[in-house]
């Protein structure tokens, strides 16, 4: 494990600069207390005190071996940054998907117990099918909710399934085939197909790409051409996030973007 460069930008506030050095080490690889000391040249008591403080703040976490890793708070900030970029990236891709499929195409994100429409390209026959951006429903029913929940950790699955109109077995089938299909709770009488948008780092589900239309347009067993177009759109959104994160990292001098 290499040492941290002494030429990094400094704030002039000693404790912040030392905390920044520790974060720079853990940003690259998990590190033990001894490795943090060796890489930064900071005294062991100071490293121990700062590392525990960063852990209490959620900026550090621990892996299965007890090594320090980037904490959940920084991960959440990265996800929020992704979300802002995701809306910009997805707009033209949803328009392309709607044009190809002849169906309404939308992007949804999970916000607590809600599923929220954050981007849309409408192709419906009537204005009755319009789902304004910002429209939200409880994430307890429909293909969108299933995709946003299916790949979560067991404790999240347990909480998400409480009061849901689908079961753990249903979500297992969604994970197996990679998409969900069924009535669209946002548009009465419509049917939708949803696929996950995943982070390139770790595979976390960040959002769901969805197309919806009349039952005659979306059969009970969606055609492979349609599911393939959905998956392709989701992958292109993920790729766009990765490229955007790379450009951001280059501009700010960070060593490894998260996307």
PDB file of C-alpha atoms in Angstrom:
ATOM      1  CA  UNK A   1       0.000   0.000   0.000  1.00  0.00           C
ATOM      2  CA  UNK A   2       1.595   3.296  -1.118  1.00  0.00           C
ATOM      3  CA  UNK A   3       1.961   6.404   1.014  1.00  0.00           C
ATOM      4  CA  UNK A   4      -0.208   9.474   0.568  1.00  0.00           C
ATOM      5  CA  UNK A   5       1.369  12.270  -1.447  1.00  0.00           C
ATOM      6  CA  UNK A   6       2.452  15.222   0.655  1.00  0.00           C
ATOM      7  CA  UNK A   7       1.566  17.506  -2.281  1.00  0.00           C
ATOM      8  CA  UNK A   8      -2.183  17.096  -1.821  1.00  0.00           C
ATOM      9  CA  UNK A   9      -4.208  20.320  -1.439  1.00  0.00           C
ATOM     10  CA  UNK A  10      -4.331  21.493   2.181  1.00  0.00           C
ATOM     11  CA  UNK A  11      -7.051  23.425   3.975  1.00  0.00           C
ATOM     12  CA  UNK A  12      -4.758  24.985   6.541  1.00  0.00           C
ATOM     13  CA  UNK A  13      -6.740  23.281   9.322  1.00  0.00           C
ATOM     14  CA  UNK A  14      -4.487  20.527  10.646  1.00  0.00           C
ATOM     15  CA  UNK A  15      -7.119  18.067  11.834  1.00  0.00           C
ATOM     16  CA  UNK A  16      -9.051  18.330   8.560  1.00  0.00           C
ATOM     17  CA  UNK A  17      -5.931  17.775   6.489  1.00  0.00           C
ATOM     18  CA  UNK A  18      -5.065  14.682   8.514  1.00  0.00           C
ATOM     19  CA  UNK A  19      -8.624  13.335   8.147  1.00  0.00           C
ATOM     20  CA  UNK A  20      -8.377  13.988   4.407  1.00  0.00           C
ATOM     21  CA  UNK A  21      -5.160  11.943   4.254  1.00  0.00           C
ATOM     22  CA  UNK A  22      -6.867   9.028   6.009  1.00  0.00           C
ATOM     23  CA  UNK A  23      -9.820   9.202   3.601  1.00  0.00           C
ATOM     24  CA  UNK A  24      -7.403   9.201   0.655  1.00  0.00           C
ATOM     25  CA  UNK A  25      -5.852   5.945   1.854  1.00  0.00           C
ATOM     26  CA  UNK A  26      -9.171   4.183   2.440  1.00  0.00           C
ATOM     27  CA  UNK A  27     -10.505   5.512  -0.876  1.00  0.00           C
ATOM     28  CA  UNK A  28      -8.009   3.236  -2.638  1.00  0.00           C
ATOM     29  CA  UNK A  29      -8.179   0.080  -0.498  1.00  0.00           C
ATOM     30  CA  UNK A  30      -9.412  -1.165   2.880  1.00  0.00           C
ATOM     31  CA  UNK A  31      -6.755  -0.410   5.502  1.00  0.00           C
ATOM     32  CA  UNK A  32      -5.841  -1.503   9.009  1.00  0.00           C
ATOM     33  CA  UNK A  33      -4.827   0.992  11.675  1.00  0.00           C
ATOM     34  CA  UNK A  34      -1.172   0.079  11.109  1.00  0.00           C
ATOM     35  CA  UNK A  35      -1.519   0.625   7.356  1.00  0.00           C
ATOM     36  CA  UNK A  36      -3.108   4.037   7.928  1.00  0.00           C
ATOM     37  CA  UNK A  37      -0.171   5.003  10.097  1.00  0.00           C
ATOM     38  CA  UNK A  38       2.381   3.708   7.570  1.00  0.00           C
ATOM     39  CA  UNK A  39       0.735   5.426   4.587  1.00  0.00           C
ATOM     40  CA  UNK A  40       0.185   8.823   6.180  1.00  0.00           C
ATOM     41  CA  UNK A  41       3.112   9.166   8.592  1.00  0.00           C
ATOM     42  CA  UNK A  42       0.687  10.405  11.241  1.00  0.00           C
ATOM     43  CA  UNK A  43       1.239   9.142  14.784  1.00  0.00           C
ATOM     44  CA  UNK A  44      -0.670   6.036  15.792  1.00  0.00           C
ATOM     45  CA  UNK A  45      -2.661   7.696  18.642  1.00  0.00           C
ATOM     46  CA  UNK A  46      -3.795  10.475  16.297  1.00  0.00           C
ATOM     47  CA  UNK A  47      -4.744   8.034  13.527  1.00  0.00           C
ATOM     48  CA  UNK A  48      -6.676   5.931  16.027  1.00  0.00           C
ATOM     49  CA  UNK A  49      -8.558   8.949  17.378  1.00  0.00           C
ATOM     50  CA  UNK A  50      -9.396  10.334  13.922  1.00  0.00           C
ATOM     51  CA  UNK A  51     -10.352   6.959  12.445  1.00  0.00           C
ATOM     52  CA  UNK A  52     -12.805   6.262  15.277  1.00  0.00           C
ATOM     53  CA  UNK A  53     -14.257   9.777  14.937  1.00  0.00           C
ATOM     54  CA  UNK A  54     -14.700   9.302  11.182  1.00  0.00           C
ATOM     55  CA  UNK A  55     -16.367   5.960  11.881  1.00  0.00           C
ATOM     56  CA  UNK A  56     -18.816   7.553  14.333  1.00  0.00           C
ATOM     57  CA  UNK A  57     -19.696  10.143  11.674  1.00  0.00           C
ATOM     58  CA  UNK A  58     -20.345   7.426   9.077  1.00  0.00           C
ATOM     59  CA  UNK A  59     -17.409   8.535   6.925  1.00  0.00           C
ATOM     60  CA  UNK A  60     -15.519   5.326   7.731  1.00  0.00           C
ATOM     61  CA  UNK A  61     -16.917   1.830   8.017  1.00  0.00           C
ATOM     62  CA  UNK A  62     -15.430  -1.610   8.661  1.00  0.00           C
ATOM     63  CA  UNK A  63     -15.226  -4.655   6.430  1.00  0.00           C
ATOM     64  CA  UNK A  64     -15.525  -8.288   7.558  1.00  0.00           C
ATOM     65  CA  UNK A  65     -11.828  -8.281   8.563  1.00  0.00           C
ATOM     66  CA  UNK A  66     -12.173  -5.156  10.696  1.00  0.00           C
ATOM     67  CA  UNK A  67     -10.294  -2.946   8.218  1.00  0.00           C
ATOM     68  CA  UNK A  68     -11.394   0.630   7.667  1.00  0.00           C
ATOM     69  CA  UNK A  69     -13.377   1.274   4.478  1.00  0.00           C
ATOM     70  CA  UNK A  70     -15.341   4.190   3.021  1.00  0.00           C
ATOM     71  CA  UNK A  71     -18.432   4.606   5.182  1.00  0.00           C
ATOM     72  CA  UNK A  72     -22.117   4.659   4.262  1.00  0.00           C
ATOM     73  CA  UNK A  73     -22.408   8.429   4.526  1.00  0.00           C
ATOM     74  CA  UNK A  74     -19.974   9.001   1.679  1.00  0.00           C
ATOM     75  CA  UNK A  75     -21.686   6.265  -0.307  1.00  0.00           C
ATOM     76  CA  UNK A  76     -25.031   7.994   0.135  1.00  0.00           C
ATOM     77  CA  UNK A  77     -23.544  11.302  -1.018  1.00  0.00           C
ATOM     78  CA  UNK A  78     -22.172   9.575  -4.109  1.00  0.00           C
ATOM     79  CA  UNK A  79     -25.580   8.064  -4.858  1.00  0.00           C
ATOM     80  CA  UNK A  80     -27.250  11.478  -4.537  1.00  0.00           C
ATOM     81  CA  UNK A  81     -24.707  12.932  -6.964  1.00  0.00           C
ATOM     82  CA  UNK A  82     -25.420  10.045  -9.345  1.00  0.00           C
ATOM     83  CA  UNK A  83     -29.121  10.772  -9.114  1.00  0.00           C
ATOM     84  CA  UNK A  84     -28.706  14.350 -10.280  1.00  0.00           C
ATOM     85  CA  UNK A  85     -26.551  13.260 -13.215  1.00  0.00           C
ATOM     86  CA  UNK A  86     -28.850  10.349 -13.947  1.00  0.00           C
ATOM     87  CA  UNK A  87     -31.816  12.585 -14.748  1.00  0.00           C
ATOM     88  CA  UNK A  88     -29.746  14.560 -17.262  1.00  0.00           C
ATOM     89  CA  UNK A  89     -28.290  11.440 -18.857  1.00  0.00           C
ATOM     90  CA  UNK A  90     -31.579   9.535 -19.062  1.00  0.00           C
ATOM     91  CA  UNK A  91     -33.638  12.206 -20.852  1.00  0.00           C
ATOM     92  CA  UNK A  92     -32.508  11.586 -24.449  1.00  0.00           C
ATOM     93  CA  UNK A  93     -32.238   7.830 -23.842  1.00  0.00           C
ATOM     94  CA  UNK A  94     -35.856   7.656 -22.656  1.00  0.00           C
ATOM     95  CA  UNK A  95     -36.939   9.617 -25.723  1.00  0.00           C
ATOM     96  CA  UNK A  96     -35.106   7.116 -27.912  1.00  0.00           C
ATOM     97  CA  UNK A  97     -36.672   4.176 -26.056  1.00  0.00           C
ATOM     98  CA  UNK A  98     -40.166   5.662 -26.382  1.00  0.00           C
ATOM     99  CA  UNK A  99     -39.653   6.205 -30.100  1.00  0.00           C
ATOM    100  CA  UNK A 100     -38.430   2.637 -30.598  1.00  0.00           C
ATOM    101  CA  UNK A 101     -41.162   0.968 -28.546  1.00  0.00           C
ATOM    102  CA  UNK A 102     -44.106   3.293 -29.171  1.00  0.00           C
ATOM    103  CA  UNK A 103     -44.694   3.227 -25.404  1.00  0.00           C
ATOM    104  CA  UNK A 104     -44.340   5.754 -22.599  1.00  0.00           C
ATOM    105  CA  UNK A 105     -40.846   5.527 -21.108  1.00  0.00           C
ATOM    106  CA  UNK A 106     -40.011   6.714 -17.611  1.00  0.00           C
ATOM    107  CA  UNK A 107     -37.338   6.607 -14.949  1.00  0.00           C
ATOM    108  CA  UNK A 108     -38.263   5.946 -11.324  1.00  0.00           C
ATOM    109  CA  UNK A 109     -36.267   6.107  -8.117  1.00  0.00           C
ATOM    110  CA  UNK A 110     -37.044   4.836  -4.663  1.00  0.00           C
ATOM    111  CA  UNK A 111     -37.338   7.453  -1.926  1.00  0.00           C
ATOM    112  CA  UNK A 112     -37.952   5.688   1.363  1.00  0.00           C
ATOM    113  CA  UNK A 113     -41.292   3.938   0.981  1.00  0.00           C
ATOM    114  CA  UNK A 114     -42.146   5.784  -2.244  1.00  0.00           C
ATOM    115  CA  UNK A 115     -41.427   5.232  -5.934  1.00  0.00           C
ATOM    116  CA  UNK A 116     -41.015   8.584  -7.673  1.00  0.00           C
ATOM    117  CA  UNK A 117     -41.063   9.469 -11.383  1.00  0.00           C
ATOM    118  CA  UNK A 118     -37.959  11.585 -12.068  1.00  0.00           C
ATOM    119  CA  UNK A 119     -37.824  11.602 -15.889  1.00  0.00           C
ATOM    120  CA  UNK A 120     -40.269  10.747 -18.683  1.00  0.00           C
ATOM    121  CA  UNK A 121     -40.816  10.546 -22.440  1.00  0.00           C
ATOM    122  CA  UNK A 122     -44.552  10.301 -23.126  1.00  0.00           C
ATOM    123  CA  UNK A 123     -45.872   8.489 -26.206  1.00  0.00           C
ATOM    124  CA  UNK A 124     -49.402   7.624 -25.047  1.00  0.00           C
ATOM    125  CA  UNK A 125     -52.465   8.062 -27.255  1.00  0.00           C
ATOM    126  CA  UNK A 126     -54.197  10.396 -24.770  1.00  0.00           C
ATOM    127  CA  UNK A 127     -53.155  12.944 -22.197  1.00  0.00           C
ATOM    128  CA  UNK A 128     -54.821  10.680 -19.580  1.00  0.00           C
ATOM    129  CA  UNK A 129     -51.641   8.622 -19.642  1.00  0.00           C
ATOM    130  CA  UNK A 130     -49.458  11.536 -18.582  1.00  0.00           C
ATOM    131  CA  UNK A 131     -47.495  10.901 -15.367  1.00  0.00           C
ATOM    132  CA  UNK A 132     -45.923  14.215 -14.359  1.00  0.00           C
ATOM    133  CA  UNK A 133     -42.347  14.184 -13.104  1.00  0.00           C
ATOM    134  CA  UNK A 134     -42.489  14.099  -9.323  1.00  0.00           C
ATOM    135  CA  UNK A 135     -45.516  11.790  -9.231  1.00  0.00           C
ATOM    136  CA  UNK A 136     -45.116   9.318  -6.360  1.00  0.00           C
ATOM    137  CA  UNK A 137     -46.874   6.204  -5.099  1.00  0.00           C
ATOM    138  CA  UNK A 138     -46.112   3.823  -2.222  1.00  0.00           C
ATOM    139  CA  UNK A 139     -43.508   1.271  -3.351  1.00  0.00           C
ATOM    140  CA  UNK A 140     -45.741  -1.655  -2.432  1.00  0.00           C
ATOM    141  CA  UNK A 141     -47.180  -2.774  -5.762  1.00  0.00           C
ATOM    142  CA  UNK A 142     -46.384  -3.055  -9.456  1.00  0.00           C
ATOM    143  CA  UNK A 143     -43.301  -3.852 -11.538  1.00  0.00           C
ATOM    144  CA  UNK A 144     -41.504  -0.636 -10.631  1.00  0.00           C
ATOM    145  CA  UNK A 145     -41.624  -1.361  -6.905  1.00  0.00           C
ATOM    146  CA  UNK A 146     -40.519  -4.946  -7.534  1.00  0.00           C
ATOM    147  CA  UNK A 147     -37.442  -3.909  -9.516  1.00  0.00           C
ATOM    148  CA  UNK A 148     -36.457  -1.181  -7.028  1.00  0.00           C
ATOM    149  CA  UNK A 149     -36.647  -3.667  -4.140  1.00  0.00           C
ATOM    150  CA  UNK A 150     -35.649  -7.048  -5.575  1.00  0.00           C
ATOM    151  CA  UNK A 151     -31.860  -6.607  -5.309  1.00  0.00           C
ATOM    152  CA  UNK A 152     -31.770  -4.990  -1.872  1.00  0.00           C
ATOM    153  CA  UNK A 153     -30.094  -6.541   1.169  1.00  0.00           C
ATOM    154  CA  UNK A 154     -32.174  -9.023   3.228  1.00  0.00           C
ATOM    155  CA  UNK A 155     -33.132  -6.508   5.932  1.00  0.00           C
ATOM    156  CA  UNK A 156     -34.325  -4.026   3.283  1.00  0.00           C
ATOM    157  CA  UNK A 157     -36.249  -6.823   1.560  1.00  0.00           C
ATOM    158  CA  UNK A 158     -37.957  -7.709   4.821  1.00  0.00           C
ATOM    159  CA  UNK A 159     -39.036  -4.133   5.470  1.00  0.00           C
ATOM    160  CA  UNK A 160     -40.043  -3.521   1.859  1.00  0.00           C
ATOM    161  CA  UNK A 161     -42.209  -6.646   1.730  1.00  0.00           C
ATOM    162  CA  UNK A 162     -44.219  -5.557   4.756  1.00  0.00           C
ATOM    163  CA  UNK A 163     -47.649  -4.693   3.359  1.00  0.00           C
ATOM    164  CA  UNK A 164     -46.538  -5.284  -0.249  1.00  0.00           C
ATOM    165  CA  UNK A 165     -48.770  -6.889  -2.883  1.00  0.00           C
ATOM    166  CA  UNK A 166     -45.979  -9.226  -3.941  1.00  0.00           C
ATOM    167  CA  UNK A 167     -43.944 -11.849  -2.129  1.00  0.00           C
ATOM    168  CA  UNK A 168     -40.296 -12.769  -1.633  1.00  0.00           C
ATOM    169  CA  UNK A 169     -40.795 -15.600  -4.139  1.00  0.00           C
ATOM    170  CA  UNK A 170     -42.067 -13.084  -6.689  1.00  0.00           C
ATOM    171  CA  UNK A 171     -38.959 -10.941  -6.197  1.00  0.00           C
ATOM    172  CA  UNK A 172     -36.770 -14.028  -6.615  1.00  0.00           C
ATOM    173  CA  UNK A 173     -38.316 -14.535 -10.080  1.00  0.00           C
ATOM    174  CA  UNK A 174     -37.654 -10.873 -10.901  1.00  0.00           C
ATOM    175  CA  UNK A 175     -33.990 -11.302  -9.967  1.00  0.00           C
ATOM    176  CA  UNK A 176     -33.771 -14.490 -12.038  1.00  0.00           C
ATOM    177  CA  UNK A 177     -35.088 -12.990 -15.283  1.00  0.00           C
ATOM    178  CA  UNK A 178     -33.867  -9.425 -14.733  1.00  0.00           C
ATOM    179  CA  UNK A 179     -37.161  -7.599 -15.294  1.00  0.00           C
ATOM    180  CA  UNK A 180     -40.695  -7.234 -13.894  1.00  0.00           C
ATOM    181  CA  UNK A 181     -44.051  -7.052 -15.705  1.00  0.00           C
ATOM    182  CA  UNK A 182     -47.602  -6.284 -14.644  1.00  0.00           C
ATOM    183  CA  UNK A 183     -50.297  -3.629 -14.135  1.00  0.00           C
ATOM    184  CA  UNK A 184     -48.998  -0.071 -13.949  1.00  0.00           C
ATOM    185  CA  UNK A 185     -50.271   1.477 -10.708  1.00  0.00           C
ATOM    186  CA  UNK A 186     -49.539   4.963 -12.064  1.00  0.00           C
ATOM    187  CA  UNK A 187     -51.730   4.557 -15.161  1.00  0.00           C
ATOM    188  CA  UNK A 188     -55.077   2.741 -14.671  1.00  0.00           C
ATOM    189  CA  UNK A 189     -55.632   0.099 -17.362  1.00  0.00           C
ATOM    190  CA  UNK A 190     -51.995   0.161 -18.495  1.00  0.00           C
ATOM    191  CA  UNK A 191     -49.345  -2.541 -18.268  1.00  0.00           C
ATOM    192  CA  UNK A 192     -45.661  -1.863 -17.662  1.00  0.00           C
ATOM    193  CA  UNK A 193     -42.281  -3.580 -17.918  1.00  0.00           C
ATOM    194  CA  UNK A 194     -39.426  -2.439 -15.669  1.00  0.00           C
ATOM    195  CA  UNK A 195     -35.685  -3.180 -15.492  1.00  0.00           C
ATOM    196  CA  UNK A 196     -33.053  -1.997 -12.991  1.00  0.00           C
ATOM    197  CA  UNK A 197     -30.426   0.686 -13.568  1.00  0.00           C
ATOM    198  CA  UNK A 198     -27.347  -0.517 -11.709  1.00  0.00           C
ATOM    199  CA  UNK A 199     -24.244   1.183 -10.420  1.00  0.00           C
ATOM    200  CA  UNK A 200     -21.124  -0.062 -12.202  1.00  0.00           C
ATOM    201  CA  UNK A 201     -19.432  -0.271  -8.804  1.00  0.00           C
ATOM    202  CA  UNK A 202     -21.101  -2.921  -6.689  1.00  0.00           C
ATOM    203  CA  UNK A 203     -24.183  -3.369  -8.840  1.00  0.00           C
ATOM    204  CA  UNK A 204     -26.515  -1.429  -6.529  1.00  0.00           C
ATOM    205  CA  UNK A 205     -29.890  -0.672  -8.097  1.00  0.00           C
ATOM    206  CA  UNK A 206     -30.121   3.104  -8.467  1.00  0.00           C
ATOM    207  CA  UNK A 207     -33.376   3.379 -10.424  1.00  0.00           C
ATOM    208  CA  UNK A 208     -35.831   1.596 -12.704  1.00  0.00           C
ATOM    209  CA  UNK A 209     -36.397   2.167 -16.420  1.00  0.00           C
ATOM    210  CA  UNK A 210     -40.034   1.518 -17.309  1.00  0.00           C
ATOM    211  CA  UNK A 211     -42.204   1.376 -20.421  1.00  0.00           C
ATOM    212  CA  UNK A 212     -45.983   1.242 -20.217  1.00  0.00           C
ATOM    213  CA  UNK A 213     -48.965   1.043 -22.543  1.00  0.00           C
ATOM    214  CA  UNK A 214     -52.259  -0.711 -23.210  1.00  0.00           C
ATOM    215  CA  UNK A 215     -52.386  -4.500 -22.648  1.00  0.00           C
ATOM    216  CA  UNK A 216     -52.568  -5.005 -26.401  1.00  0.00           C
ATOM    217  CA  UNK A 217     -49.228  -3.198 -26.728  1.00  0.00           C
ATOM    218  CA  UNK A 218     -47.516  -5.011 -23.851  1.00  0.00           C
ATOM    219  CA  UNK A 219     -48.362  -8.732 -23.913  1.00  0.00           C
ATOM    220  CA  UNK A 220     -48.327 -10.946 -20.817  1.00  0.00           C
ATOM    221  CA  UNK A 221     -44.956 -12.306 -21.925  1.00  0.00           C
ATOM    222  CA  UNK A 222     -42.985  -9.266 -23.179  1.00  0.00           C
ATOM    223  CA  UNK A 223     -41.058  -9.848 -26.383  1.00  0.00           C
ATOM    224  CA  UNK A 224     -37.307 -10.234 -26.112  1.00  0.00           C
ATOM    225  CA  UNK A 225     -36.876  -7.238 -28.419  1.00  0.00           C
ATOM    226  CA  UNK A 226     -38.678  -5.020 -25.909  1.00  0.00           C
ATOM    227  CA  UNK A 227     -36.900  -6.309 -22.798  1.00  0.00           C
ATOM    228  CA  UNK A 228     -33.605  -6.081 -24.681  1.00  0.00           C
ATOM    229  CA  UNK A 229     -34.262  -2.422 -25.513  1.00  0.00           C
ATOM    230  CA  UNK A 230     -35.060  -1.713 -21.861  1.00  0.00           C
ATOM    231  CA  UNK A 231     -31.909  -3.429 -20.633  1.00  0.00           C
ATOM    232  CA  UNK A 232     -29.836  -1.599 -23.260  1.00  0.00           C
ATOM    233  CA  UNK A 233     -31.248   1.753 -22.085  1.00  0.00           C
ATOM    234  CA  UNK A 234     -30.492   0.916 -18.447  1.00  0.00           C
ATOM    235  CA  UNK A 235     -26.917  -0.093 -19.310  1.00  0.00           C
ATOM    236  CA  UNK A 236     -26.385   3.097 -21.318  1.00  0.00           C
ATOM    237  CA  UNK A 237     -27.570   5.175 -18.354  1.00  0.00           C
ATOM    238  CA  UNK A 238     -25.090   3.315 -16.112  1.00  0.00           C
ATOM    239  CA  UNK A 239     -22.312   3.827 -18.659  1.00  0.00           C
ATOM    240  CA  UNK A 240     -23.145   7.522 -18.848  1.00  0.00           C
ATOM    241  CA  UNK A 241     -22.891   7.797 -15.059  1.00  0.00           C
ATOM    242  CA  UNK A 242     -19.502   6.092 -15.121  1.00  0.00           C
ATOM    243  CA  UNK A 243     -18.159   8.406 -17.836  1.00  0.00           C
ATOM    244  CA  UNK A 244     -19.515  11.437 -16.010  1.00  0.00           C
ATOM    245  CA  UNK A 245     -17.922  10.304 -12.759  1.00  0.00           C
ATOM    246  CA  UNK A 246     -14.632   9.743 -14.577  1.00  0.00           C
ATOM    247  CA  UNK A 247     -14.645  13.251 -16.008  1.00  0.00           C
ATOM    248  CA  UNK A 248     -15.485  14.655 -12.584  1.00  0.00           C
ATOM    249  CA  UNK A 249     -12.671  12.682 -10.956  1.00  0.00           C
ATOM    250  CA  UNK A 250     -10.184  13.865 -13.574  1.00  0.00           C
ATOM    251  CA  UNK A 251     -11.210  17.467 -13.086  1.00  0.00           C
ATOM    252  CA  UNK A 252     -10.907  17.306  -9.289  1.00  0.00           C
ATOM    253  CA  UNK A 253      -7.826  15.092  -9.130  1.00  0.00           C
ATOM    254  CA  UNK A 254      -9.550  12.163  -7.389  1.00  0.00           C
ATOM    255  CA  UNK A 255      -7.897   8.798  -7.932  1.00  0.00           C
ATOM    256  CA  UNK A 256     -10.929   6.543  -8.356  1.00  0.00           C
ATOM    257  CA  UNK A 257     -14.454   7.692  -9.243  1.00  0.00           C
ATOM    258  CA  UNK A 258     -17.444   5.851  -7.818  1.00  0.00           C
ATOM    259  CA  UNK A 259     -20.200   5.003 -10.298  1.00  0.00           C
TER     260      UNK A 259
END
